Short mmCIF file of C-alpha atoms and ligand atoms in Angstrom, two decimals:
data_model
loop_
_atom_site.label_atom_id
_atom_site.label_comp_id
_atom_site.label_asym_id
_atom_site.label_seq_id
_atom_site.Cartn_x
_atom_site.Cartn_y
_atom_site.Cartn_z
CA MET L 30 140.62 -48.64 182.88
CA SER L 31 141.19 -52.57 182.98
CA ARG L 32 142.82 -54.97 185.32
CA VAL L 33 146.45 -55.24 186.66
CA ARG L 34 147.13 -58.17 188.18
CA PHE L 35 151.02 -59.12 188.24
CA ARG L 36 153.58 -61.02 190.29
CA ALA L 37 156.94 -61.12 190.80
CA PRO L 38 158.41 -64.66 193.13
CA GLY L 39 161.21 -64.08 195.92
CA ARG L 40 164.80 -65.15 194.70
CA VAL L 41 167.21 -68.32 197.32
CA ASN L 42 170.78 -67.95 196.04
CA LEU L 43 172.60 -71.48 196.23
CA ILE L 44 175.67 -69.26 195.94
CA GLY L 45 177.84 -66.64 194.54
CA ASP L 46 176.89 -63.74 197.40
CA HIS L 47 179.46 -60.40 196.86
CA THR L 48 179.63 -61.73 193.30
CA ASP L 49 177.39 -59.95 191.38
CA TYR L 50 178.29 -56.14 191.84
CA THR L 51 181.71 -57.00 190.10
CA GLY L 52 180.30 -58.69 187.50
CA GLY L 53 180.68 -62.48 188.21
CA LEU L 54 178.85 -64.92 188.39
CA VAL L 55 176.13 -65.96 191.00
CA MET L 56 173.09 -68.85 190.93
CA PRO L 57 170.13 -68.16 192.46
CA MET L 58 166.89 -69.81 192.35
CA THR L 59 163.48 -68.96 191.77
CA ILE L 60 161.09 -69.83 195.54
CA ASP L 61 158.03 -70.26 195.05
CA ARG L 62 156.53 -66.89 196.71
CA TRP L 63 154.91 -63.62 195.11
CA THR L 64 154.52 -60.28 195.73
CA VAL L 65 151.18 -59.70 193.33
CA PHE L 66 149.69 -56.63 192.42
CA ASP L 67 145.92 -56.66 191.92
CA GLY L 68 143.70 -53.78 190.17
CA GLU L 69 142.42 -51.64 188.32
CA ASP L 70 144.39 -48.73 185.80
CA ARG L 71 142.94 -45.82 186.60
CA GLY L 72 143.15 -41.95 188.48
CA ASP L 73 146.18 -40.02 188.12
CA ALA L 74 148.57 -41.10 190.25
CA VAL L 75 149.63 -45.16 191.71
CA GLU L 76 147.35 -45.35 194.67
CA LEU L 77 148.23 -48.67 196.95
CA THR L 78 147.28 -50.53 199.48
CA SER L 79 150.07 -53.30 200.38
CA THR L 80 148.38 -56.11 203.27
CA SER L 81 151.81 -55.97 205.09
CA GLU L 82 151.87 -52.45 205.70
CA PRO L 83 149.36 -50.14 207.72
CA ASN L 84 149.63 -47.02 205.82
CA SER L 85 148.58 -46.91 202.10
CA ALA L 86 150.35 -44.74 199.51
CA ARG L 87 149.78 -41.90 197.26
CA ILE L 88 152.13 -41.85 194.80
CA THR L 89 151.73 -39.07 191.84
CA LEU L 90 153.47 -38.83 189.04
CA PRO L 91 155.21 -38.04 187.55
CA VAL L 92 157.73 -39.17 190.05
CA ALA L 93 160.74 -36.70 190.67
CA ASP L 94 162.07 -37.41 194.15
CA PRO L 95 161.25 -41.14 194.64
CA ALA L 96 163.95 -41.40 198.26
CA SER L 97 161.44 -38.93 200.23
CA VAL L 98 158.33 -41.06 198.89
CA GLN L 99 155.83 -41.39 202.14
CA PRO L 100 155.52 -44.50 203.65
CA PRO L 101 159.00 -45.49 202.97
CA TRP L 102 157.61 -48.95 201.42
CA ALA L 103 156.41 -47.83 198.52
CA ARG L 104 159.52 -46.40 197.93
CA TYR L 105 160.25 -48.73 195.58
CA VAL L 106 157.23 -47.73 193.60
CA ALA L 107 157.95 -45.31 193.27
CA ALA L 108 161.66 -45.69 192.55
CA VAL L 109 159.79 -47.95 189.39
CA ALA L 110 157.58 -45.71 188.25
CA ALA L 111 160.43 -42.36 188.11
CA GLU L 112 162.33 -45.19 185.92
CA ILE L 113 159.78 -45.84 183.51
CA GLY L 114 159.00 -42.01 183.12
CA GLY L 115 156.07 -40.68 180.70
CA ALA L 116 155.34 -43.95 180.25
CA ALA L 117 154.34 -45.21 183.78
CA ARG L 118 150.84 -45.68 183.77
CA ALA L 119 148.46 -44.46 187.08
CA LEU L 120 146.96 -47.73 188.99
CA ARG L 121 145.07 -48.22 191.57
CA ALA L 122 145.93 -51.74 193.71
CA THR L 123 146.30 -54.05 196.66
CA ILE L 124 149.96 -55.52 196.91
CA THR L 125 149.61 -58.63 198.82
CA THR L 126 152.72 -61.11 199.33
CA ASP L 127 154.44 -64.16 200.96
CA ILE L 128 157.91 -63.87 200.60
CA PRO L 129 158.88 -62.46 204.74
CA ILE L 130 159.99 -58.82 204.37
CA GLY L 131 163.91 -58.22 205.22
CA ALA L 132 164.97 -61.20 205.61
CA GLY L 133 167.12 -61.94 202.78
CA LEU L 134 165.02 -63.49 200.10
CA SER L 135 164.53 -60.75 197.82
CA SER L 136 161.42 -59.04 199.31
CA SER L 137 162.78 -55.55 197.75
CA ALA L 138 163.39 -56.86 194.94
CA ALA L 139 160.17 -58.28 193.94
CA LEU L 140 157.94 -55.80 194.69
CA GLU L 141 160.34 -53.54 192.16
CA ILE L 142 159.29 -55.70 189.49
CA ALA L 143 156.13 -56.95 189.98
CA ALA L 144 156.01 -53.35 190.53
CA ALA L 145 157.64 -52.23 187.39
CA LEU L 146 155.29 -55.07 185.46
CA SER L 147 151.77 -53.14 186.75
CA LEU L 148 152.91 -49.77 185.63
CA GLY L 149 153.67 -50.96 182.53
CA PHE L 150 157.53 -51.76 181.36
CA ASP L 151 157.87 -53.75 178.28
CA GLY L 152 161.09 -55.18 177.54
CA ASP L 153 162.95 -58.14 177.95
CA ALA L 154 164.11 -59.63 181.30
CA PRO L 155 167.71 -57.87 180.81
CA ALA L 156 166.42 -54.06 181.12
CA LEU L 157 163.43 -55.35 183.42
CA ALA L 158 166.07 -56.59 185.58
CA GLU L 159 167.93 -53.43 185.16
CA LEU L 160 165.45 -50.78 185.25
CA CYS L 161 164.67 -52.63 188.97
CA ARG L 162 168.40 -52.23 190.01
CA ARG L 163 168.33 -48.14 189.04
CA ALA L 164 165.20 -48.06 190.85
CA GLU L 165 166.66 -50.19 194.42
CA HIS L 166 169.49 -48.05 194.96
CA ARG L 167 167.02 -44.75 194.20
CA ALA L 168 164.45 -46.12 196.58
CA SER L 169 167.28 -47.49 199.73
CA GLY L 170 170.33 -45.90 197.98
CA VAL L 171 171.75 -49.66 198.57
CA PRO L 172 174.00 -49.46 196.14
CA CYS L 173 173.07 -53.70 195.11
CA GLY L 174 174.32 -55.53 192.27
CA ILE L 175 171.97 -57.30 189.65
CA MET L 176 171.45 -60.37 190.67
CA ASP L 177 168.49 -60.17 192.48
CA GLN L 178 166.87 -58.50 189.81
CA LEU L 179 168.01 -61.34 186.58
CA CYS L 180 166.70 -63.58 188.82
CA ILE L 181 163.53 -62.55 189.18
CA ALA L 182 162.84 -62.09 185.90
CA ALA L 183 164.52 -64.46 183.81
CA GLY L 184 163.46 -67.42 186.72
CA ARG L 185 163.12 -71.03 184.94
CA SER L 186 160.68 -73.34 187.06
CA GLY L 187 162.91 -76.35 187.82
CA HIS L 188 166.18 -75.09 187.78
CA ALA L 189 168.75 -72.64 189.51
CA LEU L 190 169.70 -69.75 187.12
CA LEU L 191 173.42 -69.58 186.43
CA ILE L 192 174.09 -65.76 186.08
CA ASP L 193 177.48 -63.53 184.43
CA CYS L 194 176.97 -59.96 185.74
CA THR L 195 178.86 -59.05 183.04
CA SER L 196 177.28 -60.37 179.88
CA LEU L 197 174.33 -60.90 181.91
CA GLU L 198 173.46 -64.13 180.13
CA THR L 199 171.32 -66.78 181.98
CA GLU L 200 171.97 -70.30 181.70
CA ALA L 201 169.31 -72.14 183.66
CA VAL L 202 170.15 -75.37 185.20
CA PRO L 203 167.90 -78.38 185.98
CA LEU L 204 167.60 -79.14 189.93
CA ALA L 205 166.83 -82.66 190.50
CA ALA L 206 163.38 -83.15 191.65
CA ASP L 207 164.01 -85.28 194.54
CA LEU L 208 166.66 -83.03 196.38
CA ASP L 209 165.57 -80.82 198.59
CA VAL L 210 166.46 -76.65 198.87
CA VAL L 211 166.14 -76.07 202.50
CA VAL L 212 165.87 -72.53 203.38
CA ARG L 213 166.03 -71.45 207.56
CA PHE L 214 165.46 -67.75 208.24
CA VAL L 215 167.98 -66.98 210.72
CA ALA L 216 166.53 -62.51 211.52
CA HIS L 217 165.36 -60.09 210.78
CA ARG L 218 167.64 -56.93 208.44
CA THR L 219 168.19 -54.03 206.19
CA LEU L 220 171.31 -53.93 204.01
CA VAL L 221 170.44 -50.03 204.54
CA GLY L 222 172.85 -48.74 206.69
CA SER L 223 174.72 -52.31 206.76
CA GLY L 224 178.04 -52.96 205.46
CA TYR L 225 177.16 -53.93 202.53
CA ALA L 226 177.61 -50.46 201.07
CA ASP L 227 181.72 -50.34 202.23
CA ARG L 228 181.95 -54.00 201.22
CA VAL L 229 181.17 -52.78 197.53
CA ALA L 230 184.05 -50.09 197.89
CA GLN L 231 186.98 -51.98 199.72
CA CYS L 232 186.42 -54.49 196.03
CA ALA L 233 186.51 -51.10 194.30
CA ARG L 234 189.81 -50.25 195.99
CA ALA L 235 191.12 -53.84 194.98
CA GLU L 236 190.26 -53.48 191.80
CA GLN L 237 192.00 -50.94 191.11
CA VAL L 238 195.18 -52.67 192.03
CA ILE L 239 194.96 -55.63 190.59
CA GLY L 240 191.80 -54.84 188.08
CA PRO L 241 188.77 -56.43 187.97
CA LEU L 242 187.78 -59.53 189.97
CA ARG L 243 186.18 -61.54 188.15
CA ASP L 244 189.10 -61.67 185.68
CA ALA L 245 192.02 -61.46 189.28
CA ASP L 246 194.48 -64.36 189.74
CA ILE L 247 194.60 -65.29 192.74
CA ALA L 248 198.15 -64.77 193.28
CA SER L 249 197.44 -61.14 192.13
CA VAL L 250 195.74 -60.53 195.74
CA ASP L 251 199.49 -60.21 197.37
CA GLN L 252 199.87 -57.71 195.52
CA LEU L 253 196.92 -56.00 197.91
CA GLN L 254 199.68 -54.23 200.83
CA ASP L 255 195.87 -54.44 202.77
CA ASP L 256 194.48 -57.59 204.42
CA VAL L 257 190.96 -56.62 204.32
CA LEU L 258 191.42 -55.78 200.52
CA GLN L 259 193.25 -59.12 200.17
CA ARG L 260 190.50 -60.93 202.17
CA ARG L 261 187.79 -59.07 200.69
CA ALA L 262 189.54 -59.87 196.59
CA ARG L 263 190.37 -63.55 197.38
CA HIS L 264 186.35 -64.24 198.67
CA VAL L 265 185.50 -62.85 195.26
CA ILE L 266 187.98 -64.48 192.69
CA THR L 267 187.09 -68.59 194.92
CA GLU L 268 183.85 -67.68 194.73
CA ASN L 269 183.01 -67.20 191.45
CA GLN L 270 185.18 -70.49 190.67
CA ARG L 271 183.11 -72.25 193.39
CA VAL L 272 180.06 -70.95 191.57
CA ARG L 273 181.31 -73.02 188.29
CA ASP L 274 181.85 -75.52 190.02
CA PHE L 275 178.69 -75.81 191.84
CA ALA L 276 177.33 -75.14 188.35
CA ASP L 277 179.39 -78.72 186.70
CA ALA L 278 178.27 -80.37 190.12
CA LEU L 279 174.78 -79.51 189.89
CA ARG L 280 174.56 -80.41 186.34
CA ARG L 281 176.10 -84.63 187.01
CA ASP L 282 173.40 -84.19 190.22
CA ASP L 283 177.26 -84.32 192.35
CA ARG L 284 175.00 -83.36 195.53
CA VAL L 285 178.10 -84.48 197.68
CA ALA L 286 180.31 -81.77 195.55
CA ALA L 287 177.74 -79.06 195.45
CA GLY L 288 177.00 -79.26 199.41
CA ARG L 289 181.17 -79.17 199.62
CA LEU L 290 181.07 -75.81 197.59
CA MET L 291 177.88 -74.50 199.50
CA THR L 292 179.51 -74.92 202.89
CA GLU L 293 183.24 -73.32 201.25
CA SER L 294 181.16 -70.61 200.30
CA HIS L 295 180.00 -69.75 204.04
CA ALA L 296 182.99 -70.32 205.33
CA SER L 297 184.75 -67.95 202.79
CA LEU L 298 181.94 -64.89 203.63
CA ARG L 299 182.31 -65.22 207.20
CA ASP L 300 186.51 -65.44 207.67
CA ASP L 301 187.47 -63.11 204.04
CA PHE L 302 184.45 -60.94 203.50
CA GLU L 303 182.71 -61.23 207.25
CA THR L 304 178.61 -61.02 206.38
CA SER L 305 177.89 -63.90 208.48
CA THR L 306 176.60 -62.96 211.71
CA ALA L 307 177.27 -65.64 215.12
CA ALA L 308 173.92 -66.49 214.24
CA MET L 309 174.07 -67.63 210.97
CA ASP L 310 177.71 -69.96 211.71
CA ALA L 311 176.04 -71.69 214.68
CA ALA L 312 172.61 -71.94 212.26
CA VAL L 313 174.61 -73.13 209.54
CA GLU L 314 176.71 -75.91 211.48
CA SER L 315 173.85 -77.29 212.60
CA LEU L 316 171.63 -77.53 209.63
CA ALA L 317 174.59 -78.84 208.12
CA ALA L 318 175.09 -81.51 210.63
CA VAL L 319 171.37 -82.95 210.23
CA PRO L 320 171.65 -86.38 208.48
CA GLY L 321 171.09 -86.27 204.16
CA VAL L 322 172.32 -82.45 204.24
CA HIS L 323 174.78 -82.25 202.03
CA GLY L 324 176.10 -78.01 203.04
CA ALA L 325 174.48 -74.88 204.21
CA ARG L 326 175.68 -71.65 203.85
CA MET L 327 174.06 -68.06 204.67
CA THR L 328 172.04 -66.78 201.47
CA GLY L 329 172.17 -63.42 199.82
CA GLY L 330 173.56 -59.44 201.43
CA GLY L 331 174.52 -61.24 204.92
CA PHE L 332 174.54 -59.42 208.47
CA GLY L 333 171.03 -61.59 209.73
CA GLY L 334 168.70 -62.63 206.82
CA CYS L 335 168.68 -66.70 206.07
CA ILE L 336 170.09 -70.16 205.52
CA VAL L 337 169.86 -72.22 202.59
CA ALA L 338 170.95 -76.70 202.42
CA ILE L 339 170.31 -78.78 199.50
CA ALA L 340 169.29 -81.93 201.74
CA GLU L 341 167.72 -85.40 200.20
CA PRO L 342 164.21 -85.38 199.83
CA GLY L 343 162.86 -85.20 204.03
CA ALA L 344 166.24 -84.86 206.09
CA VAL L 345 165.28 -82.05 207.43
CA THR L 346 162.30 -81.78 209.97
CA ASP L 347 163.16 -78.44 211.72
CA PRO L 348 160.18 -76.98 211.52
CA THR L 349 161.00 -73.50 211.46
CA ALA L 350 162.71 -74.70 207.51
CA TRP L 351 161.05 -75.12 204.77
CA ILE L 352 161.47 -76.36 201.66
CA VAL L 353 161.58 -74.04 198.10
CA HIS L 354 161.07 -74.35 194.86
CA ALA L 355 162.12 -73.13 192.25
CA VAL L 356 158.77 -71.23 189.70
CA ASP L 357 159.15 -69.38 185.97
CA GLY L 358 160.69 -65.65 187.05
CA ALA L 359 158.19 -62.80 186.37
CA ILE L 360 158.16 -62.71 182.51
CA THR L 361 157.63 -66.06 181.14
CA ASP L 362 155.65 -67.20 184.72
CA SER L 363 151.91 -67.56 183.00
CA PHE L 364 150.26 -65.61 185.67
CA ASN L 365 151.81 -61.95 183.73
CA GLU L 366 150.63 -63.24 180.66
CA VAL L 367 147.52 -61.39 180.15
CA ARG L 368 149.20 -57.97 180.29
CA ARG L 369 146.53 -55.40 179.02
C1 GLA J 25 171.78 -58.40 198.45
C2 GLA J 25 171.87 -57.76 196.94
C3 GLA J 25 172.60 -58.35 195.24
C4 GLA J 25 173.92 -59.19 195.77
C5 GLA J 25 173.71 -59.80 197.87
C6 GLA J 25 175.17 -60.22 198.09
O1 GLA J 25 170.94 -59.60 197.72
O2 GLA J 25 171.25 -57.56 196.56
O3 GLA J 25 172.76 -57.59 194.24
O4 GLA J 25 175.31 -58.84 195.71
O5 GLA J 25 173.64 -59.39 198.41
O6 GLA J 25 175.20 -61.45 197.28
#
């Protein structure tokens, strides 16, 4: 019997939303909030208690159908166990988290990554992220991209992570120590049953006409007959360019340019991709208007969740907003060093 003690952070996306599932570019960062598994490998099942959930879970191994496991929160862990297969180890653990659940900060991906390490996954960050992405599809049915899982696995303290979602290459880009990254919660949401899957399908339909959006030229958007598909494609193509420009702006610590790109990204998600909400638009507008804030945008899948801004230190005093710091992802986090 040995100790199981692993954690995985949440993430906030600085720029590059709804590009990952078309193999595009994204630039998220890990945040200093974690989901922690603490227990022992013992017994013949996965027995879990969560301090955020009223009902505990007993998942028998091997897992055949993770989507039918009760209570529903345990499906993410069951799906990870199913993906690991015969090597998944039995354990008894308590899960704690300070990542707000259902707030667009990747609480489910953090649960998957911490579960995979606890259940005995051994491999590098891209392999861990791919396994957990498959688990997310099986557990929730949401056809998510790779961004959340790869950021949480491969993030780096003090850096944002530029991810190429085709090659899965990552580049850690330093965040200036005196730049505040501010997160504000707007509304709870789940991507299950939201317009997320429709957006994925619309991008796939656009790609049937103009080829991979990752490589498409903005002029090719005119070849699409359907106005909705035109707007979806225009968002993805312009968002990929904004991610490149944002990474350049961060490298030279040009906060004004970086902030402007965030605000442009929000407008594109609002008008062309239609994943924002009136409440998020209003929150972005009021945060962007605060002196010292360089730009703000919705972050993640949308339809609720959080907004993110970059600002001069101390500029945002709103008590409903908080400053986040990039931490090491689960693969390099020294907390996870001891794998017994
Ligand atoms: C969710 C998904 C990600 C990504 C974002 C939007 O967070 O899990 O894969 O598609 O939405 O950028």
